[in-house]
Amino acid sequence: MYKNIFDSHSHYDDERFSEDSEELLSSFPENGVSGVISCGVNTETSLQNIELAKKYPFLYAAVGYHGLNTEDVPENYTEVLRELLKKEKVVAVGEIGLDYHYERETRDIQLRIFREQIKIANEYGLPVIVHDREAHEDTLNILKELKPRGVLHCFSGSVETAKEILKLGMYIGLGGAVTFKNAVKPVEVAAFVPEERLLIETDAPYMTPVPFRGKRCTSLHIPYTAEKIAEVRGTTAQHILDITDRNARELFNIK
Ligand code: NI
């Protein structure tokens, strides 16, 4: 059995967990899960994750406003975010970032709230958890300018883009996509990222690794992703879990 499974990105507020979250989350420690970061995408989900963090010692919350949820951003959201950041076990600003795949038309708002939230994270000395879908150029430019600590989650770029992210001192988060049949870039990136900058994640309930694609994803699926990453790096899955647990604790300042 594996240990030190640290899921650096999930959404346990999601309604797909509402029926059995108690049973599921309670089973994590006995199944080797050492830590979970559960991310909000607006005020409501951020608050839900803060509540979950109170209940489960291994679970920590990230709070923020995702580029895909611009309709949920209240006018005074920066004040709300500052209040959320004061809560216990809030370890990052996230999930934030740009999504031009689903929402090109809200680009200007996305860019504004992304920048504003990074500045607040920097001010509070907290890392950011960044989403980038088909927005590599804008994402990279903003990160270069504002230089937050943090992670590019569900990294979908090339090795070249990964190099740019690493140059900024940021981490690369890899998830179920590395196990997909047609995965090329994620596998190249999985082979390339230096040990000390790699994080492993689910994005639960999304991005379920092979052989469970189509089913709900949970942190218990992480070993499948770790096995694939280990295979392309010529090491063991437990080693990948050990280093990604250590890296997540370092980034999110968790003992
Ligand atoms: Ni996510």
PDB file of C-alpha atoms and ligand atoms in Angstrom:
ATOM      1  CA  MET A   1       0.000   0.000   0.000  1.00  0.00           C
ATOM      2  CA  TYR A   2       1.191   3.499  -0.780  1.00  0.00           C
ATOM      3  CA  LYS A   3       1.729   6.259   1.742  1.00  0.00           C
ATOM      4  CA  ASN A   4       2.425  10.010   1.542  1.00  0.00           C
ATOM      5  CA  ILE A   5      -0.293  10.612  -1.037  1.00  0.00           C
ATOM      6  CA  PHE A   6      -0.573  14.398  -1.131  1.00  0.00           C
ATOM      7  CA  ASP A   7      -3.260  15.651  -3.490  1.00  0.00           C
ATOM      8  CA  SER A   8      -2.282  19.249  -4.212  1.00  0.00           C
ATOM      9  CA  HIS A   9      -5.483  20.152  -6.073  1.00  0.00           C
ATOM     10  CA  SER A  10      -9.079  19.029  -5.610  1.00  0.00           C
ATOM     11  CA  HIS A  11     -12.633  20.333  -5.238  1.00  0.00           C
ATOM     12  CA  TYR A  12     -14.306  18.428  -2.386  1.00  0.00           C
ATOM     13  CA  ASP A  13     -17.006  21.101  -2.198  1.00  0.00           C
ATOM     14  CA  ASP A  14     -18.330  19.696  -5.501  1.00  0.00           C
ATOM     15  CA  GLU A  15     -21.872  18.372  -5.406  1.00  0.00           C
ATOM     16  CA  ARG A  16     -20.647  15.023  -6.712  1.00  0.00           C
ATOM     17  CA  PHE A  17     -19.216  14.492  -3.214  1.00  0.00           C
ATOM     18  CA  SER A  18     -22.268  15.665  -1.305  1.00  0.00           C
ATOM     19  CA  GLU A  19     -23.732  12.206  -0.725  1.00  0.00           C
ATOM     20  CA  ASP A  20     -20.714  10.364   0.611  1.00  0.00           C
ATOM     21  CA  SER A  21     -18.066  12.969   1.428  1.00  0.00           C
ATOM     22  CA  GLU A  22     -18.022  11.989   5.116  1.00  0.00           C
ATOM     23  CA  GLU A  23     -17.432   8.335   4.373  1.00  0.00           C
ATOM     24  CA  LEU A  24     -14.973   9.046   1.573  1.00  0.00           C
ATOM     25  CA  LEU A  25     -12.836  11.686   3.284  1.00  0.00           C
ATOM     26  CA  SER A  26     -12.754   9.743   6.561  1.00  0.00           C
ATOM     27  CA  SER A  27     -11.238   6.794   4.698  1.00  0.00           C
ATOM     28  CA  PHE A  28      -8.317   8.808   3.296  1.00  0.00           C
ATOM     29  CA  PRO A  29      -5.778   8.500   6.147  1.00  0.00           C
ATOM     30  CA  GLU A  30      -6.094   4.703   6.332  1.00  0.00           C
ATOM     31  CA  ASN A  31      -5.555   4.594   2.558  1.00  0.00           C
ATOM     32  CA  GLY A  32      -2.281   6.505   2.652  1.00  0.00           C
ATOM     33  CA  VAL A  33      -3.521  10.022   1.933  1.00  0.00           C
ATOM     34  CA  SER A  34      -1.313  12.411   3.882  1.00  0.00           C
ATOM     35  CA  GLY A  35      -2.684  15.720   2.644  1.00  0.00           C
ATOM     36  CA  VAL A  36      -5.273  17.341   0.418  1.00  0.00           C
ATOM     37  CA  ILE A  37      -5.645  20.899  -0.853  1.00  0.00           C
ATOM     38  CA  SER A  38      -9.291  21.604  -1.704  1.00  0.00           C
ATOM     39  CA  CYS A  39      -9.786  24.713  -3.832  1.00  0.00           C
ATOM     40  CA  GLY A  40     -12.628  27.190  -4.027  1.00  0.00           C
ATOM     41  CA  VAL A  41     -13.557  28.981  -7.244  1.00  0.00           C
ATOM     42  CA  ASN A  42     -15.862  31.653  -5.746  1.00  0.00           C
ATOM     43  CA  THR A  43     -17.021  32.839  -2.308  1.00  0.00           C
ATOM     44  CA  GLU A  44     -19.410  29.964  -1.661  1.00  0.00           C
ATOM     45  CA  THR A  45     -17.044  27.133  -2.572  1.00  0.00           C
ATOM     46  CA  SER A  46     -14.144  28.798  -0.761  1.00  0.00           C
ATOM     47  CA  LEU A  47     -16.266  28.878   2.413  1.00  0.00           C
ATOM     48  CA  GLN A  48     -17.257  25.242   1.910  1.00  0.00           C
ATOM     49  CA  ASN A  49     -13.617  24.226   1.724  1.00  0.00           C
ATOM     50  CA  ILE A  50     -12.793  26.223   4.856  1.00  0.00           C
ATOM     51  CA  GLU A  51     -15.520  24.186   6.611  1.00  0.00           C
ATOM     52  CA  LEU A  52     -14.086  20.908   5.311  1.00  0.00           C
ATOM     53  CA  ALA A  53     -10.636  21.937   6.553  1.00  0.00           C
ATOM     54  CA  LYS A  54     -12.064  22.344  10.061  1.00  0.00           C
ATOM     55  CA  LYS A  55     -13.384  18.804   9.960  1.00  0.00           C
ATOM     56  CA  TYR A  56     -10.472  16.868   8.477  1.00  0.00           C
ATOM     57  CA  PRO A  57      -6.960  17.371   9.894  1.00  0.00           C
ATOM     58  CA  PHE A  58      -5.273  16.397   6.589  1.00  0.00           C
ATOM     59  CA  LEU A  59      -7.337  18.794   4.461  1.00  0.00           C
ATOM     60  CA  TYR A  60      -6.339  22.415   3.771  1.00  0.00           C
ATOM     61  CA  ALA A  61      -8.265  25.086   1.892  1.00  0.00           C
ATOM     62  CA  ALA A  62      -7.354  27.368  -0.982  1.00  0.00           C
ATOM     63  CA  VAL A  63      -9.649  30.322  -1.622  1.00  0.00           C
ATOM     64  CA  GLY A  64     -10.148  32.475  -4.685  1.00  0.00           C
ATOM     65  CA  TYR A  65     -12.080  33.464  -7.792  1.00  0.00           C
ATOM     66  CA  HIS A  66     -11.574  31.351 -10.914  1.00  0.00           C
ATOM     67  CA  GLY A  67     -11.545  32.943 -14.372  1.00  0.00           C
ATOM     68  CA  LEU A  68     -14.400  30.632 -15.346  1.00  0.00           C
ATOM     69  CA  ASN A  69     -16.678  32.016 -12.643  1.00  0.00           C
ATOM     70  CA  THR A  70     -16.572  35.728 -13.354  1.00  0.00           C
ATOM     71  CA  GLU A  71     -20.357  35.982 -12.868  1.00  0.00           C
ATOM     72  CA  ASP A  72     -19.758  35.012  -9.211  1.00  0.00           C
ATOM     73  CA  VAL A  73     -17.267  37.779  -8.494  1.00  0.00           C
ATOM     74  CA  PRO A  74     -18.826  40.351  -6.149  1.00  0.00           C
ATOM     75  CA  GLU A  75     -17.874  43.991  -6.601  1.00  0.00           C
ATOM     76  CA  ASN A  76     -16.062  44.002  -3.252  1.00  0.00           C
ATOM     77  CA  TYR A  77     -14.437  40.620  -3.849  1.00  0.00           C
ATOM     78  CA  THR A  78     -10.961  41.749  -2.842  1.00  0.00           C
ATOM     79  CA  GLU A  79     -12.310  42.600   0.623  1.00  0.00           C
ATOM     80  CA  VAL A  80     -14.080  39.238   0.798  1.00  0.00           C
ATOM     81  CA  LEU A  81     -10.887  37.466  -0.271  1.00  0.00           C
ATOM     82  CA  ARG A  82      -8.892  39.214   2.441  1.00  0.00           C
ATOM     83  CA  GLU A  83     -11.419  38.024   5.027  1.00  0.00           C
ATOM     84  CA  LEU A  84     -11.265  34.450   3.673  1.00  0.00           C
ATOM     85  CA  LEU A  85      -7.463  34.489   3.859  1.00  0.00           C
ATOM     86  CA  LYS A  86      -7.627  35.133   7.608  1.00  0.00           C
ATOM     87  CA  LYS A  87      -9.429  31.838   8.264  1.00  0.00           C
ATOM     88  CA  GLU A  88      -7.653  28.868   9.749  1.00  0.00           C
ATOM     89  CA  LYS A  89      -5.980  26.342   7.435  1.00  0.00           C
ATOM     90  CA  VAL A  90      -6.236  28.578   4.367  1.00  0.00           C
ATOM     91  CA  VAL A  91      -2.876  27.947   2.706  1.00  0.00           C
ATOM     92  CA  ALA A  92      -3.165  29.442  -0.788  1.00  0.00           C
ATOM     93  CA  VAL A  93      -5.009  31.764  -3.146  1.00  0.00           C
ATOM     94  CA  GLY A  94      -6.655  29.508  -5.688  1.00  0.00           C
ATOM     95  CA  GLU A  95      -7.996  28.324  -7.870  1.00  0.00           C
ATOM     96  CA  ILE A  96      -7.368  31.428  -9.935  1.00  0.00           C
ATOM     97  CA  GLY A  97      -6.373  31.962 -13.539  1.00  0.00           C
ATOM     98  CA  LEU A  98      -7.391  32.241 -17.146  1.00  0.00           C
ATOM     99  CA  ASP A  99      -9.580  30.036 -19.301  1.00  0.00           C
ATOM    100  CA  TYR A 100      -9.894  31.058 -22.944  1.00  0.00           C
ATOM    101  CA  HIS A 101     -11.261  27.671 -23.963  1.00  0.00           C
ATOM    102  CA  TYR A 102     -14.706  28.134 -22.429  1.00  0.00           C
ATOM    103  CA  GLU A 103     -14.781  31.890 -21.891  1.00  0.00           C
ATOM    104  CA  ARG A 104     -12.971  34.136 -24.306  1.00  0.00           C
ATOM    105  CA  GLU A 105     -15.553  36.886 -23.991  1.00  0.00           C
ATOM    106  CA  THR A 106     -14.804  37.540 -20.309  1.00  0.00           C
ATOM    107  CA  ARG A 107     -11.087  37.851 -20.981  1.00  0.00           C
ATOM    108  CA  ASP A 108     -10.754  41.405 -19.643  1.00  0.00           C
ATOM    109  CA  ILE A 109     -12.420  40.570 -16.327  1.00  0.00           C
ATOM    110  CA  GLN A 110     -10.402  37.354 -16.055  1.00  0.00           C
ATOM    111  CA  LEU A 111      -7.158  39.230 -16.563  1.00  0.00           C
ATOM    112  CA  ARG A 112      -8.090  41.884 -13.992  1.00  0.00           C
ATOM    113  CA  ILE A 113      -9.120  39.499 -11.205  1.00  0.00           C
ATOM    114  CA  PHE A 114      -6.153  37.205 -11.880  1.00  0.00           C
ATOM    115  CA  ARG A 115      -3.711  40.074 -11.468  1.00  0.00           C
ATOM    116  CA  GLU A 116      -5.476  41.506  -8.431  1.00  0.00           C
ATOM    117  CA  GLN A 117      -5.542  38.166  -6.645  1.00  0.00           C
ATOM    118  CA  ILE A 118      -1.863  37.468  -7.306  1.00  0.00           C
ATOM    119  CA  LYS A 119      -1.010  40.835  -5.783  1.00  0.00           C
ATOM    120  CA  ILE A 120      -3.042  39.979  -2.679  1.00  0.00           C
ATOM    121  CA  ALA A 121      -1.348  36.558  -2.423  1.00  0.00           C
ATOM    122  CA  ASN A 122       2.042  38.256  -2.627  1.00  0.00           C
ATOM    123  CA  GLU A 123       1.021  40.721   0.025  1.00  0.00           C
ATOM    124  CA  TYR A 124      -0.042  37.883   2.360  1.00  0.00           C
ATOM    125  CA  GLY A 125       3.028  35.796   1.549  1.00  0.00           C
ATOM    126  CA  LEU A 126       0.843  32.970   0.237  1.00  0.00           C
ATOM    127  CA  PRO A 127       1.283  30.800  -2.861  1.00  0.00           C
ATOM    128  CA  VAL A 128      -1.153  30.845  -5.785  1.00  0.00           C
ATOM    129  CA  ILE A 129      -2.776  27.870  -7.516  1.00  0.00           C
ATOM    130  CA  VAL A 130      -3.025  28.787 -11.182  1.00  0.00           C
ATOM    131  CA  HIS A 131      -5.359  27.488 -13.873  1.00  0.00           C
ATOM    132  CA  ASP A 132      -4.322  28.115 -17.491  1.00  0.00           C
ATOM    133  CA  ARG A 133      -6.371  26.759 -20.324  1.00  0.00           C
ATOM    134  CA  GLU A 134      -5.434  27.976 -23.788  1.00  0.00           C
ATOM    135  CA  ALA A 135      -4.052  31.144 -22.214  1.00  0.00           C
ATOM    136  CA  HIS A 136      -0.371  30.254 -21.928  1.00  0.00           C
ATOM    137  CA  GLU A 137       0.957  33.568 -23.203  1.00  0.00           C
ATOM    138  CA  ASP A 138      -1.091  35.877 -20.982  1.00  0.00           C
ATOM    139  CA  THR A 139      -0.570  33.587 -17.990  1.00  0.00           C
ATOM    140  CA  LEU A 140       3.169  33.531 -18.422  1.00  0.00           C
ATOM    141  CA  ASN A 141       3.407  37.293 -18.936  1.00  0.00           C
ATOM    142  CA  ILE A 142       1.454  38.007 -15.758  1.00  0.00           C
ATOM    143  CA  LEU A 143       3.456  35.482 -13.725  1.00  0.00           C
ATOM    144  CA  LYS A 144       6.704  36.986 -15.021  1.00  0.00           C
ATOM    145  CA  GLU A 145       5.553  40.434 -14.052  1.00  0.00           C
ATOM    146  CA  LEU A 146       4.115  39.693 -10.590  1.00  0.00           C
ATOM    147  CA  LYS A 147       6.379  36.754  -9.597  1.00  0.00           C
ATOM    148  CA  PRO A 148       4.132  34.929  -7.116  1.00  0.00           C
ATOM    149  CA  ARG A 149       5.104  31.703  -5.369  1.00  0.00           C
ATOM    150  CA  GLY A 150       2.862  28.884  -6.473  1.00  0.00           C
ATOM    151  CA  VAL A 151       1.915  26.099  -8.814  1.00  0.00           C
ATOM    152  CA  LEU A 152       0.721  25.831 -12.403  1.00  0.00           C
ATOM    153  CA  HIS A 153      -1.960  23.239 -11.852  1.00  0.00           C
ATOM    154  CA  CYS A 154      -2.959  20.542 -14.350  1.00  0.00           C
ATOM    155  CA  PHE A 155      -0.061  21.689 -16.457  1.00  0.00           C
ATOM    156  CA  SER A 156      -0.941  21.341 -20.137  1.00  0.00           C
ATOM    157  CA  GLY A 157       1.915  23.230 -21.773  1.00  0.00           C
ATOM    158  CA  SER A 158       5.077  22.075 -23.489  1.00  0.00           C
ATOM    159  CA  VAL A 159       8.470  21.398 -21.963  1.00  0.00           C
ATOM    160  CA  GLU A 160       9.470  24.858 -23.230  1.00  0.00           C
ATOM    161  CA  THR A 161       6.654  26.517 -21.266  1.00  0.00           C
ATOM    162  CA  ALA A 162       7.502  24.360 -18.252  1.00  0.00           C
ATOM    163  CA  LYS A 163      11.043  25.725 -18.370  1.00  0.00           C
ATOM    164  CA  GLU A 164       9.690  29.274 -18.194  1.00  0.00           C
ATOM    165  CA  ILE A 165       7.525  28.387 -15.191  1.00  0.00           C
ATOM    166  CA  LEU A 166      10.449  26.707 -13.439  1.00  0.00           C
ATOM    167  CA  LYS A 167      12.627  29.757 -14.071  1.00  0.00           C
ATOM    168  CA  LEU A 168      10.105  31.754 -12.052  1.00  0.00           C
ATOM    169  CA  GLY A 169      10.574  29.352  -9.131  1.00  0.00           C
ATOM    170  CA  MET A 170       7.090  27.913  -9.493  1.00  0.00           C
ATOM    171  CA  TYR A 171       5.952  24.293  -9.249  1.00  0.00           C
ATOM    172  CA  ILE A 172       4.324  22.141 -11.916  1.00  0.00           C
ATOM    173  CA  GLY A 173       1.205  20.178 -10.947  1.00  0.00           C
ATOM    174  CA  LEU A 174       0.553  16.953 -12.852  1.00  0.00           C
ATOM    175  CA  GLY A 175      -2.641  14.938 -12.693  1.00  0.00           C
ATOM    176  CA  GLY A 176      -4.660  12.245 -14.418  1.00  0.00           C
ATOM    177  CA  ALA A 177      -3.896  13.644 -17.884  1.00  0.00           C
ATOM    178  CA  VAL A 178      -0.475  11.954 -17.832  1.00  0.00           C
ATOM    179  CA  THR A 179      -2.228   8.581 -17.909  1.00  0.00           C
ATOM    180  CA  PHE A 180      -4.453   9.369 -20.908  1.00  0.00           C
ATOM    181  CA  LYS A 181      -3.869   7.264 -23.951  1.00  0.00           C
ATOM    182  CA  ASN A 182      -2.981  10.124 -26.282  1.00  0.00           C
ATOM    183  CA  ALA A 183      -1.000  12.121 -23.750  1.00  0.00           C
ATOM    184  CA  VAL A 184       2.223  13.369 -25.310  1.00  0.00           C
ATOM    185  CA  LYS A 185       3.084  16.750 -23.820  1.00  0.00           C
ATOM    186  CA  PRO A 186       2.107  15.860 -20.219  1.00  0.00           C
ATOM    187  CA  VAL A 187       4.291  12.761 -20.438  1.00  0.00           C
ATOM    188  CA  GLU A 188       7.241  14.753 -21.775  1.00  0.00           C
ATOM    189  CA  VAL A 189       6.765  17.268 -18.980  1.00  0.00           C
ATOM    190  CA  ALA A 190       6.454  14.439 -16.408  1.00  0.00           C
ATOM    191  CA  ALA A 191       9.841  13.158 -17.522  1.00  0.00           C
ATOM    192  CA  PHE A 192      11.434  16.591 -17.474  1.00  0.00           C
ATOM    193  CA  VAL A 193      10.366  18.467 -14.310  1.00  0.00           C
ATOM    194  CA  PRO A 194      13.071  18.423 -11.621  1.00  0.00           C
ATOM    195  CA  GLU A 195      12.152  16.440  -8.500  1.00  0.00           C
ATOM    196  CA  GLU A 196      11.999  19.453  -6.234  1.00  0.00           C
ATOM    197  CA  ARG A 197       9.380  21.215  -8.383  1.00  0.00           C
ATOM    198  CA  LEU A 198       6.893  18.455  -9.046  1.00  0.00           C
ATOM    199  CA  LEU A 199       3.434  18.244  -7.459  1.00  0.00           C
ATOM    200  CA  ILE A 200       0.821  15.574  -7.978  1.00  0.00           C
ATOM    201  CA  GLU A 201      -2.905  16.265  -8.034  1.00  0.00           C
ATOM    202  CA  THR A 202      -6.322  15.035  -9.044  1.00  0.00           C
ATOM    203  CA  ASP A 203      -8.545  18.073  -9.741  1.00  0.00           C
ATOM    204  CA  ALA A 204     -11.190  15.758  -8.237  1.00  0.00           C
ATOM    205  CA  PRO A 205     -13.946  15.170  -9.204  1.00  0.00           C
ATOM    206  CA  TYR A 206     -12.457  15.813 -12.682  1.00  0.00           C
ATOM    207  CA  MET A 207      -9.506  14.390 -14.633  1.00  0.00           C
ATOM    208  CA  THR A 208      -9.883  10.797 -13.511  1.00  0.00           C
ATOM    209  CA  PRO A 209      -6.821   8.753 -14.472  1.00  0.00           C
ATOM    210  CA  VAL A 210      -6.870   5.618 -16.595  1.00  0.00           C
ATOM    211  CA  PRO A 211      -8.313   3.002 -15.942  1.00  0.00           C
ATOM    212  CA  PHE A 212     -11.197   4.882 -14.297  1.00  0.00           C
ATOM    213  CA  ARG A 213     -11.897   7.556 -16.897  1.00  0.00           C
ATOM    214  CA  GLY A 214     -15.520   8.606 -16.939  1.00  0.00           C
ATOM    215  CA  LYS A 215     -15.914   7.877 -13.231  1.00  0.00           C
ATOM    216  CA  ARG A 216     -15.713  10.402 -10.430  1.00  0.00           C
ATOM    217  CA  CYS A 217     -12.121  11.150  -9.467  1.00  0.00           C
ATOM    218  CA  THR A 218     -10.955  11.154  -5.822  1.00  0.00           C
ATOM    219  CA  SER A 219      -7.563  11.463  -4.128  1.00  0.00           C
ATOM    220  CA  LEU A 220      -7.519   7.654  -3.864  1.00  0.00           C
ATOM    221  CA  HIS A 221      -6.778   7.633  -7.619  1.00  0.00           C
ATOM    222  CA  ILE A 222      -3.465   9.466  -7.197  1.00  0.00           C
ATOM    223  CA  PRO A 223      -1.358   6.262  -7.188  1.00  0.00           C
ATOM    224  CA  TYR A 224      -2.321   5.604 -10.832  1.00  0.00           C
ATOM    225  CA  THR A 225      -0.935   8.983 -11.806  1.00  0.00           C
ATOM    226  CA  ALA A 226       2.148   8.407  -9.621  1.00  0.00           C
ATOM    227  CA  GLU A 227       2.758   5.042 -11.286  1.00  0.00           C
ATOM    228  CA  LYS A 228       2.711   6.619 -14.738  1.00  0.00           C
ATOM    229  CA  ILE A 229       5.033   9.455 -13.719  1.00  0.00           C
ATOM    230  CA  ALA A 230       7.359   6.922 -12.055  1.00  0.00           C
ATOM    231  CA  GLU A 231       7.389   4.809 -15.202  1.00  0.00           C
ATOM    232  CA  VAL A 232       8.518   7.672 -17.455  1.00  0.00           C
ATOM    233  CA  ARG A 233      11.116   8.790 -14.897  1.00  0.00           C
ATOM    234  CA  GLY A 234      12.463   5.306 -14.205  1.00  0.00           C
ATOM    235  CA  THR A 235      11.696   5.327 -10.501  1.00  0.00           C
ATOM    236  CA  THR A 236       9.056   3.982  -8.104  1.00  0.00           C
ATOM    237  CA  ALA A 237       5.593   5.391  -7.526  1.00  0.00           C
ATOM    238  CA  GLN A 238       6.327   5.580  -3.800  1.00  0.00           C
ATOM    239  CA  HIS A 239       9.333   7.763  -4.517  1.00  0.00           C
ATOM    240  CA  ILE A 240       7.146  10.107  -6.592  1.00  0.00           C
ATOM    241  CA  LEU A 241       4.613  10.218  -3.736  1.00  0.00           C
ATOM    242  CA  ASP A 242       7.356  10.909  -1.184  1.00  0.00           C
ATOM    243  CA  ILE A 243       8.867  13.817  -3.111  1.00  0.00           C
ATOM    244  CA  THR A 244       5.516  15.363  -4.076  1.00  0.00           C
ATOM    245  CA  ASP A 245       4.334  15.150  -0.446  1.00  0.00           C
ATOM    246  CA  ARG A 246       7.501  16.929   0.642  1.00  0.00           C
ATOM    247  CA  ASN A 247       7.170  19.553  -2.111  1.00  0.00           C
ATOM    248  CA  ALA A 248       3.505  20.275  -1.320  1.00  0.00           C
ATOM    249  CA  ARG A 249       4.320  20.753   2.369  1.00  0.00           C
ATOM    250  CA  GLU A 250       7.099  23.116   1.464  1.00  0.00           C
ATOM    251  CA  LEU A 251       5.017  25.175  -0.974  1.00  0.00           C
ATOM    252  CA  PHE A 252       1.908  25.392   1.221  1.00  0.00           C
ATOM    253  CA  ASN A 253       3.912  25.701   4.445  1.00  0.00           C
ATOM    254  CA  ILE A 254       2.344  22.630   6.064  1.00  0.00           C
ATOM    255  CA  LYS A 255       4.285  20.750   8.752  1.00  0.00           C
TER     256      LYS A 255
HETATM  257 NI    NI B   1      -9.440  22.712 -10.342  1.00  0.00          NI
END
